Amino acid sequence: MEKIIKYGFQPISNTRIRGQNDIKGKKLHESGHVFDVAEKKLLNGLYEKGVKICELFPPPLYTDKDPKVVSQKLESLVFPEDISECPLCTIINLEKRHESEIIAAESLVALVKVIEREVERKVNKVIQEVLQLQLLNEIYSEENLVANDVYEFYLEEVCCDNTKAINICIQTIHQSKTDEWDKQRIFRITASNGHKLKGDRFDIKKAITNLLTPSKVGTQTMAYGKKMESVALKEYKKLMEQNFEIVQVGLVVNINQPWLCCSPDAILIYGSAVWRKKVVEIKCP
């Protein structure tokens, strides 16, 4: 008779005579290494199912002084107490939670990037058309002699071509919320402060000083106006026809006179022609 016992990951083979002479099988069973395993015996060249080892050798009595662990299938294991609060389980659960949070955050970042690219595409298209319209404006100019260092600064910091003007507009879409918006405005006369340099009623030197060293004045009225701008723009969109489009832009520089700029709240597009545009300026009383 040939006996095959699967012990761990290696099969153990031995030849035995049925009965108490099967020392190896008995010891394996008593130690708890083998449980509920059927024997196979060779009879006339054929294998047939025999009795179970656990039936050949009854299990030893369980005592607290000499506990024996009986091997069981993994799906039948029962833990004596809840281990969900153990340090290892806590670490695993935290890793799973962090992994879910990371996936959610990455998805959100990817979505934000898609939206930002779409906004930049729209702004790029609108500003290119606005720059085309600037070429139609009549330019009033006067030549003045300036020092070389002043002229070099003007060429480097103030002058800009189409590409630079578009980049400035895209980088300053959020306007006063970005440092770039403040930086680019210092070098230029804006539509909101241009009146300070007109006429004899103003102190020109003081006006120039204020332009070069601007101070952010925050009043309750101004805070209310900034807070309600987005609300007013949404209400304005509701009044427009469905085929109209409103694009929020940043600082728009006049490339023909780059010392001049403006920051419209938005640009209304009401047709496919380049000139079918209007400046949207929101005032919240």
PDB file of N, CA and C in Angstrom, residues 209-250:
ATOM      1  N   THR A 209       3.650 109.555  -9.370  1.00  0.00           N
ATOM      2  CA  THR A 209       4.098 108.836  -8.174  1.00  0.00           C
ATOM      3  C   THR A 209       3.078 107.778  -7.766  1.00  0.00           C
ATOM      4  N   ASN A 210       1.806 108.131  -7.825  1.00  0.00           N
ATOM      5  CA  ASN A 210       0.752 107.176  -7.467  1.00  0.00           C
ATOM      6  C   ASN A 210       0.687 106.001  -8.443  1.00  0.00           C
ATOM      7  N   LEU A 211       0.992 106.291  -9.720  1.00  0.00           N
ATOM      8  CA  LEU A 211       0.978 105.223 -10.715  1.00  0.00           C
ATOM      9  C   LEU A 211       2.128 104.242 -10.498  1.00  0.00           C
ATOM     10  N   LEU A 212       3.289 104.778 -10.133  1.00  0.00           N
ATOM     11  CA  LEU A 212       4.468 103.936  -9.959  1.00  0.00           C
ATOM     12  C   LEU A 212       4.476 103.208  -8.618  1.00  0.00           C
ATOM     13  N   THR A 213       3.796 103.760  -7.640  1.00  0.00           N
ATOM     14  CA  THR A 213       3.724 103.128  -6.309  1.00  0.00           C
ATOM     15  C   THR A 213       2.263 103.000  -5.889  1.00  0.00           C
ATOM     16  N   PRO A 214       1.535 102.136  -6.543  1.00  0.00           N
ATOM     17  CA  PRO A 214       0.104 102.008  -6.240  1.00  0.00           C
ATOM     18  C   PRO A 214      -0.125 101.409  -4.857  1.00  0.00           C
ATOM     19  N   SER A 215      -1.179 101.821  -4.231  1.00  0.00           N
ATOM     20  CA  SER A 215      -1.572 101.260  -2.936  1.00  0.00           C
ATOM     21  C   SER A 215      -2.971 100.676  -3.068  1.00  0.00           C
ATOM     22  N   LYS A 216      -3.144  99.502  -2.497  1.00  0.00           N
ATOM     23  CA  LYS A 216      -4.442  98.843  -2.572  1.00  0.00           C
ATOM     24  C   LYS A 216      -5.352  99.364  -1.466  1.00  0.00           C
ATOM     25  N   VAL A 217      -6.364 100.090  -1.876  1.00  0.00           N
ATOM     26  CA  VAL A 217      -7.325 100.636  -0.926  1.00  0.00           C
ATOM     27  C   VAL A 217      -8.519  99.693  -0.856  1.00  0.00           C
ATOM     28  N   GLY A 218      -8.818  99.199   0.308  1.00  0.00           N
ATOM     29  CA  GLY A 218      -9.940  98.282   0.461  1.00  0.00           C
ATOM     30  C   GLY A 218     -11.052  98.887   1.288  1.00  0.00           C
ATOM     31  N   THR A 219     -12.164  99.196   0.654  1.00  0.00           N
ATOM     32  CA  THR A 219     -13.323  99.727   1.366  1.00  0.00           C
ATOM     33  C   THR A 219     -14.432  98.691   1.351  1.00  0.00           C
ATOM     34  N   GLN A 220     -15.425  98.921   2.161  1.00  0.00           N
ATOM     35  CA  GLN A 220     -16.557  97.995   2.219  1.00  0.00           C
ATOM     36  C   GLN A 220     -17.297  97.963   0.886  1.00  0.00           C
ATOM     37  N   THR A 221     -17.380  99.121   0.250  1.00  0.00           N
ATOM     38  CA  THR A 221     -18.052  99.204  -1.053  1.00  0.00           C
ATOM     39  C   THR A 221     -17.290  98.417  -2.116  1.00  0.00           C
ATOM     40  N   MET A 222     -15.952  98.568  -2.113  1.00  0.00           N
ATOM     41  CA  MET A 222     -15.131  97.847  -3.090  1.00  0.00           C
ATOM     42  C   MET A 222     -15.203  96.336  -2.858  1.00  0.00           C
ATOM     43  N   ALA A 223     -15.199  95.938  -1.599  1.00  0.00           N
ATOM     44  CA  ALA A 223     -15.300  94.511  -1.280  1.00  0.00           C
ATOM     45  C   ALA A 223     -16.628  93.942  -1.764  1.00  0.00           C
ATOM     46  N   TYR A 224     -17.686  94.712  -1.598  1.00  0.00           N
ATOM     47  CA  TYR A 224     -19.007  94.275  -2.073  1.00  0.00           C
ATOM     48  C   TYR A 224     -19.011  94.161  -3.598  1.00  0.00           C
ATOM     49  N   GLY A 225     -18.394  95.134  -4.262  1.00  0.00           N
ATOM     50  CA  GLY A 225     -18.347  95.109  -5.721  1.00  0.00           C
ATOM     51  C   GLY A 225     -17.617  93.891  -6.254  1.00  0.00           C
ATOM     52  N   LYS A 226     -16.467  93.553  -5.652  1.00  0.00           N
ATOM     53  CA  LYS A 226     -15.709  92.381  -6.091  1.00  0.00           C
ATOM     54  C   LYS A 226     -16.487  91.094  -5.824  1.00  0.00           C
ATOM     55  N   LYS A 227     -17.172  91.068  -4.693  1.00  0.00           N
ATOM     56  CA  LYS A 227     -17.936  89.882  -4.325  1.00  0.00           C
ATOM     57  C   LYS A 227     -19.086  89.636  -5.286  1.00  0.00           C
ATOM     58  N   MET A 228     -19.715  90.707  -5.760  1.00  0.00           N
ATOM     59  CA  MET A 228     -20.914  90.576  -6.589  1.00  0.00           C
ATOM     60  C   MET A 228     -20.623  90.548  -8.085  1.00  0.00           C
ATOM     61  N   GLU A 229     -19.352  90.706  -8.482  1.00  0.00           N
ATOM     62  CA  GLU A 229     -19.021  90.721  -9.913  1.00  0.00           C
ATOM     63  C   GLU A 229     -19.450  89.427 -10.601  1.00  0.00           C
ATOM     64  N   SER A 230     -19.097  88.288 -10.010  1.00  0.00           N
ATOM     65  CA  SER A 230     -19.437  87.005 -10.631  1.00  0.00           C
ATOM     66  C   SER A 230     -20.942  86.801 -10.688  1.00  0.00           C
ATOM     67  N   VAL A 231     -21.651  87.263  -9.651  1.00  0.00           N
ATOM     68  CA  VAL A 231     -23.117  87.148  -9.630  1.00  0.00           C
ATOM     69  C   VAL A 231     -23.728  88.002 -10.734  1.00  0.00           C
ATOM     70  N   ALA A 232     -23.234  89.233 -10.855  1.00  0.00           N
ATOM     71  CA  ALA A 232     -23.749  90.140 -11.884  1.00  0.00           C
ATOM     72  C   ALA A 232     -23.467  89.603 -13.282  1.00  0.00           C
ATOM     73  N   LEU A 233     -22.281  88.999 -13.464  1.00  0.00           N
ATOM     74  CA  LEU A 233     -21.930  88.457 -14.777  1.00  0.00           C
ATOM     75  C   LEU A 233     -22.844  87.289 -15.152  1.00  0.00           C
ATOM     76  N   LYS A 234     -23.186  86.444 -14.180  1.00  0.00           N
ATOM     77  CA  LYS A 234     -24.109  85.336 -14.440  1.00  0.00           C
ATOM     78  C   LYS A 234     -25.487  85.856 -14.840  1.00  0.00           C
ATOM     79  N   GLU A 235     -25.952  86.893 -14.149  1.00  0.00           N
ATOM     80  CA  GLU A 235     -27.254  87.471 -14.484  1.00  0.00           C
ATOM     81  C   GLU A 235     -27.224  88.123 -15.859  1.00  0.00           C
ATOM     82  N   TYR A 236     -26.089  88.725 -16.191  1.00  0.00           N
ATOM     83  CA  TYR A 236     -25.941  89.350 -17.510  1.00  0.00           C
ATOM     84  C   TYR A 236     -25.987  88.291 -18.615  1.00  0.00           C
ATOM     85  N   LYS A 237     -25.369  87.140 -18.359  1.00  0.00           N
ATOM     86  CA  LYS A 237     -25.384  86.055 -19.343  1.00  0.00           C
ATOM     87  C   LYS A 237     -26.804  85.574 -19.615  1.00  0.00           C
ATOM     88  N   LYS A 238     -27.635  85.567 -18.577  1.00  0.00           N
ATOM     89  CA  LYS A 238     -29.016  85.116 -18.740  1.00  0.00           C
ATOM     90  C   LYS A 238     -29.799  86.037 -19.670  1.00  0.00           C
ATOM     91  N   LEU A 239     -29.407  87.304 -19.722  1.00  0.00           N
ATOM     92  CA  LEU A 239     -30.105  88.271 -20.570  1.00  0.00           C
ATOM     93  C   LEU A 239     -29.676  88.176 -22.027  1.00  0.00           C
ATOM     94  N   MET A 240     -28.539  87.549 -22.283  1.00  0.00           N
ATOM     95  CA  MET A 240     -28.013  87.465 -23.636  1.00  0.00           C
ATOM     96  C   MET A 240     -28.639  86.293 -24.396  1.00  0.00           C
ATOM     97  N   GLU A 241     -28.564  86.363 -25.697  1.00  0.00           N
ATOM     98  CA  GLU A 241     -29.044  85.264 -26.524  1.00  0.00           C
ATOM     99  C   GLU A 241     -28.121  84.059 -26.376  1.00  0.00           C
ATOM    100  N   GLN A 242     -28.646  82.880 -26.652  1.00  0.00           N
ATOM    101  CA  GLN A 242     -27.893  81.651 -26.416  1.00  0.00           C
ATOM    102  C   GLN A 242     -26.643  81.552 -27.280  1.00  0.00           C
ATOM    103  N   ASN A 243     -26.672  82.134 -28.473  1.00  0.00           N
ATOM    104  CA  ASN A 243     -25.504  82.051 -29.348  1.00  0.00           C
ATOM    105  C   ASN A 243     -24.450  83.105 -29.017  1.00  0.00           C
ATOM    106  N   PHE A 244     -24.723  83.958 -28.035  1.00  0.00           N
ATOM    107  CA  PHE A 244     -23.734  84.930 -27.591  1.00  0.00           C
ATOM    108  C   PHE A 244     -22.781  84.245 -26.610  1.00  0.00           C
ATOM    109  N   GLU A 245     -21.549  84.703 -26.589  1.00  0.00           N
ATOM    110  CA  GLU A 245     -20.554  84.128 -25.682  1.00  0.00           C
ATOM    111  C   GLU A 245     -19.842  85.229 -24.920  1.00  0.00           C
ATOM    112  N   ILE A 246     -19.641  84.998 -23.643  1.00  0.00           N
ATOM    113  CA  ILE A 246     -18.940  85.957 -22.792  1.00  0.00           C
ATOM    114  C   ILE A 246     -17.643  85.316 -22.326  1.00  0.00           C
ATOM    115  N   VAL A 247     -16.525  85.978 -22.617  1.00  0.00           N
ATOM    116  CA  VAL A 247     -15.203  85.454 -22.273  1.00  0.00           C
ATOM    117  C   VAL A 247     -14.529  86.408 -21.297  1.00  0.00           C
ATOM    118  N   GLN A 248     -14.143  85.884 -20.144  1.00  0.00           N
ATOM    119  CA  GLN A 248     -13.412  86.693 -19.172  1.00  0.00           C
ATOM    120  C   GLN A 248     -11.934  86.727 -19.550  1.00  0.00           C
ATOM    121  N   VAL A 249     -11.363  87.916 -19.537  1.00  0.00           N
ATOM    122  CA  VAL A 249      -9.974  88.100 -19.965  1.00  0.00           C
ATOM    123  C   VAL A 249      -9.180  88.797 -18.868  1.00  0.00           C
ATOM    124  N   GLY A 250      -7.876  88.882 -19.081  1.00  0.00           N
ATOM    125  CA  GLY A 250      -7.003  89.569 -18.144  1.00  0.00           C
ATOM    126  C   GLY A 250      -6.648  90.957 -18.642  1.00  0.00           C
TER     127      GLY A 250
END
